[in-house]
Amino acid sequence: MTVYRGIMSDTFWWHSIDIGNGVIKPGQKSVKVLEHELASLGLPDLNNKTVLDIGAWDGYFSFAAERLGAKRVVALDHYVWMMDLPRQQAYYRSCLERGEQPGDFETVPGLWQPDALPGKRAFDAAHAALGSSVEAIVADFMTTDLHSLGQFDVVLLLGVLYHLRDPWSCLRRLRQVTGGTAWIETHAVAIAGHPQLRAWEFYPGAELAGDSSNWWGPTVDGLLSVCRDVGFSPETLTDVPKPAVGVENYRLVVRCD
């Protein structure tokens, strides 16, 4: 533990991760929240399965898949791994304090460091502390060579879809790497009076939660229809809200075979 203390103390953690010996590194998401999110996926027996975790961040779900018996786990990310997250958080807060919308984080001087990968430090620290065999791939899922990446029995796309400018292309690519089943977790919207509307709400700028990387909020049927279009047989795993008026935001989980 002493070996990693210096790295952990000055690093931004999104996931709270049990790094062994009863030590939990606290992140923005608590262990309780993450355990609930993992349980909500209803993953099958992962023994001897291959798993791809797209947008892995600190690796909570990657390490969980390894712990649950997966024979191979690949953690793929680039966006947060290339970001100086403490600076990004400070920039975000300063914009809110000034009443300004944050700009694209990739364009803000000092935040985007693709050579140093400052946002990957928490993943690397947890990986080392756990003695993990999870494979880390630094790549943009939207542009990486899918043939080289290969297919996986289980694919996780958690908290990623609404951050992408082109979700249809993402889902088409997701289908190509899914040899078994994919799980999608995303921000979604329910629109009063339109329970079966196939729609996607667009958020220009930093309209959603002051975050310029948030772009889309699908209705459940909007997401399911695109999943079917790319060749999946999707199933909703979340209770979809039915607001009396207006639009309600929520988190949606869909399983795609």
PDB file of C-alpha atoms in Angstrom:
ATOM      1  CA  MET A   1       0.000   0.000   0.000  1.00  0.00           C
ATOM      2  CA  THR A   2       2.771   2.457   0.879  1.00  0.00           C
ATOM      3  CA  VAL A   3       4.102   2.178  -2.668  1.00  0.00           C
ATOM      4  CA  TYR A   4       0.938   3.663  -4.198  1.00  0.00           C
ATOM      5  CA  ARG A   5       0.059   6.221  -1.553  1.00  0.00           C
ATOM      6  CA  GLY A   6       1.829   9.096  -3.307  1.00  0.00           C
ATOM      7  CA  ILE A   7       0.116   8.405  -6.606  1.00  0.00           C
ATOM      8  CA  MET A   8      -3.303   8.025  -5.003  1.00  0.00           C
ATOM      9  CA  SER A   9      -3.165  11.137  -2.854  1.00  0.00           C
ATOM     10  CA  ASP A  10      -2.898  13.605  -5.735  1.00  0.00           C
ATOM     11  CA  THR A  11      -5.068  11.762  -8.252  1.00  0.00           C
ATOM     12  CA  PHE A  12      -8.716  12.336  -9.159  1.00  0.00           C
ATOM     13  CA  TRP A  13     -10.774   9.165  -8.681  1.00  0.00           C
ATOM     14  CA  TRP A  14     -14.234   8.716 -10.179  1.00  0.00           C
ATOM     15  CA  HIS A  15     -14.727   5.129  -9.000  1.00  0.00           C
ATOM     16  CA  SER A  16     -14.332   4.017  -5.399  1.00  0.00           C
ATOM     17  CA  ILE A  17     -12.234   0.855  -5.659  1.00  0.00           C
ATOM     18  CA  ASP A  18     -11.325  -1.804  -3.127  1.00  0.00           C
ATOM     19  CA  ILE A  19      -7.576  -2.116  -3.681  1.00  0.00           C
ATOM     20  CA  GLY A  20      -7.123  -4.994  -1.269  1.00  0.00           C
ATOM     21  CA  ASN A  21      -6.322  -5.574   2.391  1.00  0.00           C
ATOM     22  CA  GLY A  22      -9.575  -3.872   3.330  1.00  0.00           C
ATOM     23  CA  VAL A  23      -8.469  -0.559   1.817  1.00  0.00           C
ATOM     24  CA  ILE A  24     -10.962   1.317  -0.357  1.00  0.00           C
ATOM     25  CA  LYS A  25      -9.810   4.273  -2.403  1.00  0.00           C
ATOM     26  CA  PRO A  26     -12.790   6.677  -2.291  1.00  0.00           C
ATOM     27  CA  GLY A  27     -13.944   8.272  -5.510  1.00  0.00           C
ATOM     28  CA  GLN A  28     -16.801  10.483  -6.668  1.00  0.00           C
ATOM     29  CA  LYS A  29     -19.021   7.373  -6.941  1.00  0.00           C
ATOM     30  CA  SER A  30     -19.308   5.436  -3.689  1.00  0.00           C
ATOM     31  CA  VAL A  31     -18.835   1.702  -3.346  1.00  0.00           C
ATOM     32  CA  LYS A  32     -22.540   1.356  -2.555  1.00  0.00           C
ATOM     33  CA  VAL A  33     -23.577   3.178  -5.740  1.00  0.00           C
ATOM     34  CA  LEU A  34     -21.182   1.173  -7.884  1.00  0.00           C
ATOM     35  CA  GLU A  35     -22.280  -2.130  -6.370  1.00  0.00           C
ATOM     36  CA  HIS A  36     -25.889  -1.194  -7.150  1.00  0.00           C
ATOM     37  CA  GLU A  37     -24.960  -0.295 -10.735  1.00  0.00           C
ATOM     38  CA  LEU A  38     -23.098  -3.567 -11.197  1.00  0.00           C
ATOM     39  CA  ALA A  39     -26.022  -5.571  -9.783  1.00  0.00           C
ATOM     40  CA  SER A  40     -28.494  -3.706 -12.031  1.00  0.00           C
ATOM     41  CA  LEU A  41     -26.730  -5.095 -15.110  1.00  0.00           C
ATOM     42  CA  GLY A  42     -27.595  -8.673 -14.184  1.00  0.00           C
ATOM     43  CA  LEU A  43     -24.413  -9.991 -15.761  1.00  0.00           C
ATOM     44  CA  PRO A  44     -24.256 -13.718 -16.542  1.00  0.00           C
ATOM     45  CA  ASP A  45     -21.625 -16.117 -15.242  1.00  0.00           C
ATOM     46  CA  LEU A  46     -18.373 -14.627 -16.533  1.00  0.00           C
ATOM     47  CA  ASN A  47     -16.212 -17.699 -16.052  1.00  0.00           C
ATOM     48  CA  ASN A  48     -14.077 -18.206 -19.180  1.00  0.00           C
ATOM     49  CA  LYS A  49     -15.759 -15.225 -20.867  1.00  0.00           C
ATOM     50  CA  THR A  50     -14.044 -12.339 -22.632  1.00  0.00           C
ATOM     51  CA  VAL A  51     -15.098  -8.836 -21.591  1.00  0.00           C
ATOM     52  CA  LEU A  52     -14.613  -5.424 -23.213  1.00  0.00           C
ATOM     53  CA  ASP A  53     -15.216  -2.365 -21.011  1.00  0.00           C
ATOM     54  CA  ILE A  54     -15.562   0.696 -23.258  1.00  0.00           C
ATOM     55  CA  GLY A  55     -14.931   3.954 -21.432  1.00  0.00           C
ATOM     56  CA  ALA A  56     -13.417   2.131 -18.462  1.00  0.00           C
ATOM     57  CA  TRP A  57     -12.177   5.243 -16.577  1.00  0.00           C
ATOM     58  CA  ASP A  58     -10.740   4.018 -13.232  1.00  0.00           C
ATOM     59  CA  GLY A  59     -11.644   0.431 -14.090  1.00  0.00           C
ATOM     60  CA  TYR A  60     -14.235  -0.509 -11.474  1.00  0.00           C
ATOM     61  CA  PHE A  61     -16.270  -2.629 -13.910  1.00  0.00           C
ATOM     62  CA  SER A  62     -13.156  -4.045 -15.583  1.00  0.00           C
ATOM     63  CA  PHE A  63     -11.735  -5.212 -12.264  1.00  0.00           C
ATOM     64  CA  ALA A  64     -15.168  -6.507 -11.216  1.00  0.00           C
ATOM     65  CA  ALA A  65     -15.374  -8.612 -14.389  1.00  0.00           C
ATOM     66  CA  GLU A  66     -11.929 -10.037 -13.660  1.00  0.00           C
ATOM     67  CA  ARG A  67     -12.954 -10.788 -10.083  1.00  0.00           C
ATOM     68  CA  LEU A  68     -16.076 -12.555 -11.375  1.00  0.00           C
ATOM     69  CA  GLY A  69     -13.991 -15.002 -13.371  1.00  0.00           C
ATOM     70  CA  ALA A  70     -13.595 -13.543 -16.869  1.00  0.00           C
ATOM     71  CA  LYS A  71     -10.637 -15.122 -18.630  1.00  0.00           C
ATOM     72  CA  ARG A  72      -9.771 -11.912 -20.472  1.00  0.00           C
ATOM     73  CA  VAL A  73     -10.790  -8.323 -19.755  1.00  0.00           C
ATOM     74  CA  VAL A  74      -9.918  -5.320 -21.907  1.00  0.00           C
ATOM     75  CA  ALA A  75     -10.348  -1.797 -20.518  1.00  0.00           C
ATOM     76  CA  LEU A  76     -10.556   0.704 -23.351  1.00  0.00           C
ATOM     77  CA  ASP A  77     -10.555   4.465 -22.864  1.00  0.00           C
ATOM     78  CA  HIS A  78      -8.925   7.617 -24.121  1.00  0.00           C
ATOM     79  CA  TYR A  79     -11.053  10.640 -23.276  1.00  0.00           C
ATOM     80  CA  VAL A  80     -10.691  10.758 -19.490  1.00  0.00           C
ATOM     81  CA  TRP A  81      -7.279   9.067 -19.570  1.00  0.00           C
ATOM     82  CA  MET A  82      -5.920  11.957 -21.647  1.00  0.00           C
ATOM     83  CA  MET A  83      -7.460  14.600 -19.376  1.00  0.00           C
ATOM     84  CA  ASP A  84      -5.824  16.344 -16.427  1.00  0.00           C
ATOM     85  CA  LEU A  85      -8.894  15.713 -14.289  1.00  0.00           C
ATOM     86  CA  PRO A  86      -8.065  17.909 -11.259  1.00  0.00           C
ATOM     87  CA  ARG A  87      -7.517  20.845 -13.631  1.00  0.00           C
ATOM     88  CA  GLN A  88     -10.649  19.938 -15.556  1.00  0.00           C
ATOM     89  CA  GLN A  89     -12.697  19.929 -12.362  1.00  0.00           C
ATOM     90  CA  ALA A  90     -11.216  23.280 -11.271  1.00  0.00           C
ATOM     91  CA  TYR A  91     -11.950  24.774 -14.700  1.00  0.00           C
ATOM     92  CA  TYR A  92     -15.518  23.423 -14.586  1.00  0.00           C
ATOM     93  CA  ARG A  93     -16.142  24.927 -11.127  1.00  0.00           C
ATOM     94  CA  SER A  94     -14.654  28.305 -12.084  1.00  0.00           C
ATOM     95  CA  CYS A  95     -16.930  28.503 -15.129  1.00  0.00           C
ATOM     96  CA  LEU A  96     -19.987  27.818 -12.991  1.00  0.00           C
ATOM     97  CA  GLU A  97     -18.908  30.430 -10.456  1.00  0.00           C
ATOM     98  CA  ARG A  98     -18.585  33.018 -13.245  1.00  0.00           C
ATOM     99  CA  GLY A  99     -21.916  32.003 -14.755  1.00  0.00           C
ATOM    100  CA  GLU A 100     -20.224  30.810 -17.959  1.00  0.00           C
ATOM    101  CA  GLN A 101     -20.691  27.601 -19.905  1.00  0.00           C
ATOM    102  CA  PRO A 102     -17.529  25.477 -20.029  1.00  0.00           C
ATOM    103  CA  GLY A 103     -16.000  25.052 -23.466  1.00  0.00           C
ATOM    104  CA  ASP A 104     -14.928  21.774 -25.048  1.00  0.00           C
ATOM    105  CA  PHE A 105     -12.461  20.337 -22.559  1.00  0.00           C
ATOM    106  CA  GLU A 106     -10.136  19.144 -25.342  1.00  0.00           C
ATOM    107  CA  THR A 107      -9.574  22.740 -26.442  1.00  0.00           C
ATOM    108  CA  VAL A 108      -8.781  24.248 -23.022  1.00  0.00           C
ATOM    109  CA  PRO A 109      -5.012  24.742 -22.576  1.00  0.00           C
ATOM    110  CA  GLY A 110      -3.500  22.359 -20.057  1.00  0.00           C
ATOM    111  CA  LEU A 111      -6.474  20.024 -19.760  1.00  0.00           C
ATOM    112  CA  TRP A 112      -5.801  17.725 -22.718  1.00  0.00           C
ATOM    113  CA  GLN A 113      -2.534  15.762 -22.388  1.00  0.00           C
ATOM    114  CA  PRO A 114      -2.602  12.749 -24.742  1.00  0.00           C
ATOM    115  CA  ASP A 115       1.091  11.995 -24.253  1.00  0.00           C
ATOM    116  CA  ALA A 116       1.135  12.054 -20.440  1.00  0.00           C
ATOM    117  CA  LEU A 117      -2.247  10.318 -19.856  1.00  0.00           C
ATOM    118  CA  PRO A 118      -2.778  11.971 -16.454  1.00  0.00           C
ATOM    119  CA  GLY A 119      -6.354  10.689 -16.216  1.00  0.00           C
ATOM    120  CA  LYS A 120      -5.137   7.081 -16.322  1.00  0.00           C
ATOM    121  CA  ARG A 121      -3.161   7.313 -13.065  1.00  0.00           C
ATOM    122  CA  ALA A 122      -5.998   6.041 -10.886  1.00  0.00           C
ATOM    123  CA  PHE A 123      -6.558   3.050 -13.176  1.00  0.00           C
ATOM    124  CA  ASP A 124      -2.835   2.273 -13.171  1.00  0.00           C
ATOM    125  CA  ALA A 125      -2.601   2.576  -9.380  1.00  0.00           C
ATOM    126  CA  ALA A 126      -5.573   0.257  -8.821  1.00  0.00           C
ATOM    127  CA  HIS A 127      -4.270  -2.141 -11.482  1.00  0.00           C
ATOM    128  CA  ALA A 128      -0.906  -2.385  -9.721  1.00  0.00           C
ATOM    129  CA  ALA A 129      -2.376  -2.651  -6.219  1.00  0.00           C
ATOM    130  CA  LEU A 130      -4.691  -5.457  -7.304  1.00  0.00           C
ATOM    131  CA  GLY A 131      -2.048  -7.310  -9.295  1.00  0.00           C
ATOM    132  CA  SER A 132      -4.595  -7.230 -12.103  1.00  0.00           C
ATOM    133  CA  SER A 133      -4.264  -8.828 -15.534  1.00  0.00           C
ATOM    134  CA  VAL A 134      -6.817  -6.470 -17.137  1.00  0.00           C
ATOM    135  CA  GLU A 135      -5.452  -5.241 -20.468  1.00  0.00           C
ATOM    136  CA  ALA A 136      -5.523  -1.467 -20.974  1.00  0.00           C
ATOM    137  CA  ILE A 137      -5.981  -0.111 -24.493  1.00  0.00           C
ATOM    138  CA  VAL A 138      -5.659   3.635 -25.004  1.00  0.00           C
ATOM    139  CA  ALA A 139      -7.872   4.272 -28.007  1.00  0.00           C
ATOM    140  CA  ASP A 140     -10.949   6.116 -29.215  1.00  0.00           C
ATOM    141  CA  PHE A 141     -13.628   3.477 -29.727  1.00  0.00           C
ATOM    142  CA  MET A 142     -15.073   5.559 -32.568  1.00  0.00           C
ATOM    143  CA  THR A 143     -11.887   5.443 -34.650  1.00  0.00           C
ATOM    144  CA  THR A 144      -9.878   2.411 -33.508  1.00  0.00           C
ATOM    145  CA  ASP A 145      -9.477  -0.611 -35.805  1.00  0.00           C
ATOM    146  CA  LEU A 146     -12.278  -2.969 -34.783  1.00  0.00           C
ATOM    147  CA  HIS A 147     -10.722  -5.944 -36.566  1.00  0.00           C
ATOM    148  CA  SER A 148      -7.628  -5.641 -34.386  1.00  0.00           C
ATOM    149  CA  LEU A 149      -9.799  -5.192 -31.301  1.00  0.00           C
ATOM    150  CA  GLY A 150     -11.792  -8.335 -32.056  1.00  0.00           C
ATOM    151  CA  GLN A 151     -15.072  -9.621 -30.637  1.00  0.00           C
ATOM    152  CA  PHE A 152     -15.994 -10.246 -27.000  1.00  0.00           C
ATOM    153  CA  ASP A 153     -18.554 -12.366 -25.189  1.00  0.00           C
ATOM    154  CA  VAL A 154     -19.580  -9.443 -22.981  1.00  0.00           C
ATOM    155  CA  VAL A 155     -19.288  -5.760 -23.910  1.00  0.00           C
ATOM    156  CA  LEU A 156     -19.968  -2.891 -21.502  1.00  0.00           C
ATOM    157  CA  LEU A 157     -20.838   0.595 -22.761  1.00  0.00           C
ATOM    158  CA  LEU A 158     -21.598   2.313 -19.476  1.00  0.00           C
ATOM    159  CA  GLY A 159     -21.987   6.086 -19.184  1.00  0.00           C
ATOM    160  CA  VAL A 160     -20.543   6.644 -22.650  1.00  0.00           C
ATOM    161  CA  LEU A 161     -23.247   6.866 -25.320  1.00  0.00           C
ATOM    162  CA  TYR A 162     -24.621  10.306 -24.427  1.00  0.00           C
ATOM    163  CA  HIS A 163     -21.115  11.766 -24.555  1.00  0.00           C
ATOM    164  CA  LEU A 164     -20.743  10.929 -28.260  1.00  0.00           C
ATOM    165  CA  ARG A 165     -21.688  13.205 -31.121  1.00  0.00           C
ATOM    166  CA  ASP A 166     -22.652  10.237 -33.318  1.00  0.00           C
ATOM    167  CA  PRO A 167     -24.437   7.607 -31.194  1.00  0.00           C
ATOM    168  CA  TRP A 168     -25.754   5.674 -34.214  1.00  0.00           C
ATOM    169  CA  SER A 169     -22.221   5.019 -35.451  1.00  0.00           C
ATOM    170  CA  CYS A 170     -21.194   4.040 -31.932  1.00  0.00           C
ATOM    171  CA  LEU A 171     -23.965   1.447 -31.712  1.00  0.00           C
ATOM    172  CA  ARG A 172     -23.123   0.124 -35.180  1.00  0.00           C
ATOM    173  CA  ARG A 173     -19.511  -0.319 -34.067  1.00  0.00           C
ATOM    174  CA  LEU A 174     -20.680  -1.821 -30.783  1.00  0.00           C
ATOM    175  CA  ARG A 175     -22.519  -4.506 -32.716  1.00  0.00           C
ATOM    176  CA  GLN A 176     -19.329  -5.383 -34.578  1.00  0.00           C
ATOM    177  CA  VAL A 177     -17.344  -6.107 -31.404  1.00  0.00           C
ATOM    178  CA  THR A 178     -20.161  -7.959 -29.621  1.00  0.00           C
ATOM    179  CA  GLY A 179     -19.865 -11.700 -30.027  1.00  0.00           C
ATOM    180  CA  GLY A 180     -22.388 -12.345 -27.267  1.00  0.00           C
ATOM    181  CA  THR A 181     -24.212  -9.635 -25.332  1.00  0.00           C
ATOM    182  CA  ALA A 182     -23.709  -5.899 -24.816  1.00  0.00           C
ATOM    183  CA  TRP A 183     -24.926  -3.764 -21.936  1.00  0.00           C
ATOM    184  CA  ILE A 184     -25.639  -0.070 -22.502  1.00  0.00           C
ATOM    185  CA  GLU A 185     -26.132   2.365 -19.615  1.00  0.00           C
ATOM    186  CA  THR A 186     -26.910   5.953 -20.530  1.00  0.00           C
ATOM    187  CA  HIS A 187     -28.607   9.203 -19.664  1.00  0.00           C
ATOM    188  CA  ALA A 188     -32.145   9.078 -21.059  1.00  0.00           C
ATOM    189  CA  VAL A 189     -35.362  11.090 -21.101  1.00  0.00           C
ATOM    190  CA  ALA A 190     -39.039  10.283 -20.632  1.00  0.00           C
ATOM    191  CA  ILE A 191     -41.498  12.717 -22.238  1.00  0.00           C
ATOM    192  CA  ALA A 192     -44.934  13.185 -20.695  1.00  0.00           C
ATOM    193  CA  GLY A 193     -47.753  11.972 -22.924  1.00  0.00           C
ATOM    194  CA  HIS A 194     -45.386  10.234 -25.355  1.00  0.00           C
ATOM    195  CA  PRO A 195     -44.361   6.903 -23.783  1.00  0.00           C
ATOM    196  CA  GLN A 196     -43.474   5.292 -27.126  1.00  0.00           C
ATOM    197  CA  LEU A 197     -41.864   8.247 -28.873  1.00  0.00           C
ATOM    198  CA  ARG A 198     -38.694   7.284 -30.739  1.00  0.00           C
ATOM    199  CA  ALA A 199     -36.731  10.459 -30.066  1.00  0.00           C
ATOM    200  CA  TRP A 200     -33.306  11.752 -29.045  1.00  0.00           C
ATOM    201  CA  GLU A 201     -33.004  15.078 -27.221  1.00  0.00           C
ATOM    202  CA  PHE A 202     -29.973  17.115 -28.318  1.00  0.00           C
ATOM    203  CA  TYR A 203     -27.969  19.232 -25.876  1.00  0.00           C
ATOM    204  CA  PRO A 204     -25.895  21.932 -27.592  1.00  0.00           C
ATOM    205  CA  GLY A 205     -22.950  23.453 -25.783  1.00  0.00           C
ATOM    206  CA  ALA A 206     -22.980  22.641 -22.071  1.00  0.00           C
ATOM    207  CA  GLU A 207     -26.771  22.608 -21.791  1.00  0.00           C
ATOM    208  CA  LEU A 208     -26.970  19.325 -19.849  1.00  0.00           C
ATOM    209  CA  ALA A 209     -25.440  19.639 -16.360  1.00  0.00           C
ATOM    210  CA  GLY A 210     -23.014  22.312 -17.549  1.00  0.00           C
ATOM    211  CA  ASP A 211     -20.945  19.628 -19.299  1.00  0.00           C
ATOM    212  CA  SER A 212     -19.908  20.308 -22.879  1.00  0.00           C
ATOM    213  CA  SER A 213     -19.304  16.571 -23.438  1.00  0.00           C
ATOM    214  CA  ASN A 214     -23.010  15.725 -22.944  1.00  0.00           C
ATOM    215  CA  TRP A 215     -24.813  15.556 -26.288  1.00  0.00           C
ATOM    216  CA  TRP A 216     -27.825  13.242 -26.326  1.00  0.00           C
ATOM    217  CA  GLY A 217     -30.737  11.974 -24.235  1.00  0.00           C
ATOM    218  CA  PRO A 218     -32.716   9.209 -25.972  1.00  0.00           C
ATOM    219  CA  THR A 219     -36.170   8.033 -25.051  1.00  0.00           C
ATOM    220  CA  VAL A 220     -36.276   4.303 -24.339  1.00  0.00           C
ATOM    221  CA  ASP A 221     -37.876   3.582 -27.714  1.00  0.00           C
ATOM    222  CA  GLY A 222     -35.443   5.955 -29.398  1.00  0.00           C
ATOM    223  CA  LEU A 223     -32.535   3.889 -28.114  1.00  0.00           C
ATOM    224  CA  LEU A 224     -34.200   0.520 -28.696  1.00  0.00           C
ATOM    225  CA  SER A 225     -35.045   1.426 -32.299  1.00  0.00           C
ATOM    226  CA  VAL A 226     -31.427   2.280 -33.126  1.00  0.00           C
ATOM    227  CA  CYS A 227     -30.204  -0.880 -31.374  1.00  0.00           C
ATOM    228  CA  ARG A 228     -32.550  -2.925 -33.578  1.00  0.00           C
ATOM    229  CA  ASP A 229     -31.440  -1.008 -36.663  1.00  0.00           C
ATOM    230  CA  VAL A 230     -27.806  -2.028 -36.143  1.00  0.00           C
ATOM    231  CA  GLY A 231     -28.716  -5.684 -35.611  1.00  0.00           C
ATOM    232  CA  PHE A 232     -29.261  -6.104 -31.870  1.00  0.00           C
ATOM    233  CA  SER A 233     -32.230  -7.652 -30.077  1.00  0.00           C
ATOM    234  CA  PRO A 234     -32.471  -5.209 -27.136  1.00  0.00           C
ATOM    235  CA  GLU A 235     -34.245  -5.542 -23.804  1.00  0.00           C
ATOM    236  CA  THR A 236     -34.881  -2.756 -21.289  1.00  0.00           C
ATOM    237  CA  LEU A 237     -33.622  -3.510 -17.767  1.00  0.00           C
ATOM    238  CA  THR A 238     -34.786  -0.260 -16.150  1.00  0.00           C
ATOM    239  CA  ASP A 239     -38.209   0.854 -14.972  1.00  0.00           C
ATOM    240  CA  VAL A 240     -38.988   3.724 -17.326  1.00  0.00           C
ATOM    241  CA  PRO A 241     -40.569   6.742 -15.608  1.00  0.00           C
ATOM    242  CA  LYS A 242     -43.914   8.110 -16.783  1.00  0.00           C
ATOM    243  CA  PRO A 243     -43.902  11.831 -15.964  1.00  0.00           C
ATOM    244  CA  ALA A 244     -47.251  13.631 -15.746  1.00  0.00           C
ATOM    245  CA  VAL A 245     -45.792  16.773 -17.310  1.00  0.00           C
ATOM    246  CA  GLY A 246     -42.610  17.825 -19.051  1.00  0.00           C
ATOM    247  CA  VAL A 247     -39.460  15.783 -19.459  1.00  0.00           C
ATOM    248  CA  GLU A 248     -37.874  13.569 -16.813  1.00  0.00           C
ATOM    249  CA  ASN A 249     -34.192  12.654 -16.930  1.00  0.00           C
ATOM    250  CA  TYR A 250     -33.113   9.224 -15.713  1.00  0.00           C
ATOM    251  CA  ARG A 251     -30.512   6.487 -16.227  1.00  0.00           C
ATOM    252  CA  LEU A 252     -31.441   3.717 -18.627  1.00  0.00           C
ATOM    253  CA  VAL A 253     -29.913   0.237 -18.889  1.00  0.00           C
ATOM    254  CA  VAL A 254     -30.465  -1.884 -21.990  1.00  0.00           C
ATOM    255  CA  ARG A 255     -29.179  -5.406 -22.692  1.00  0.00           C
ATOM    256  CA  CYS A 256     -28.523  -6.226 -26.329  1.00  0.00           C
ATOM    257  CA  ASP A 257     -28.180  -9.755 -27.708  1.00  0.00           C
TER     258      ASP A 257
END
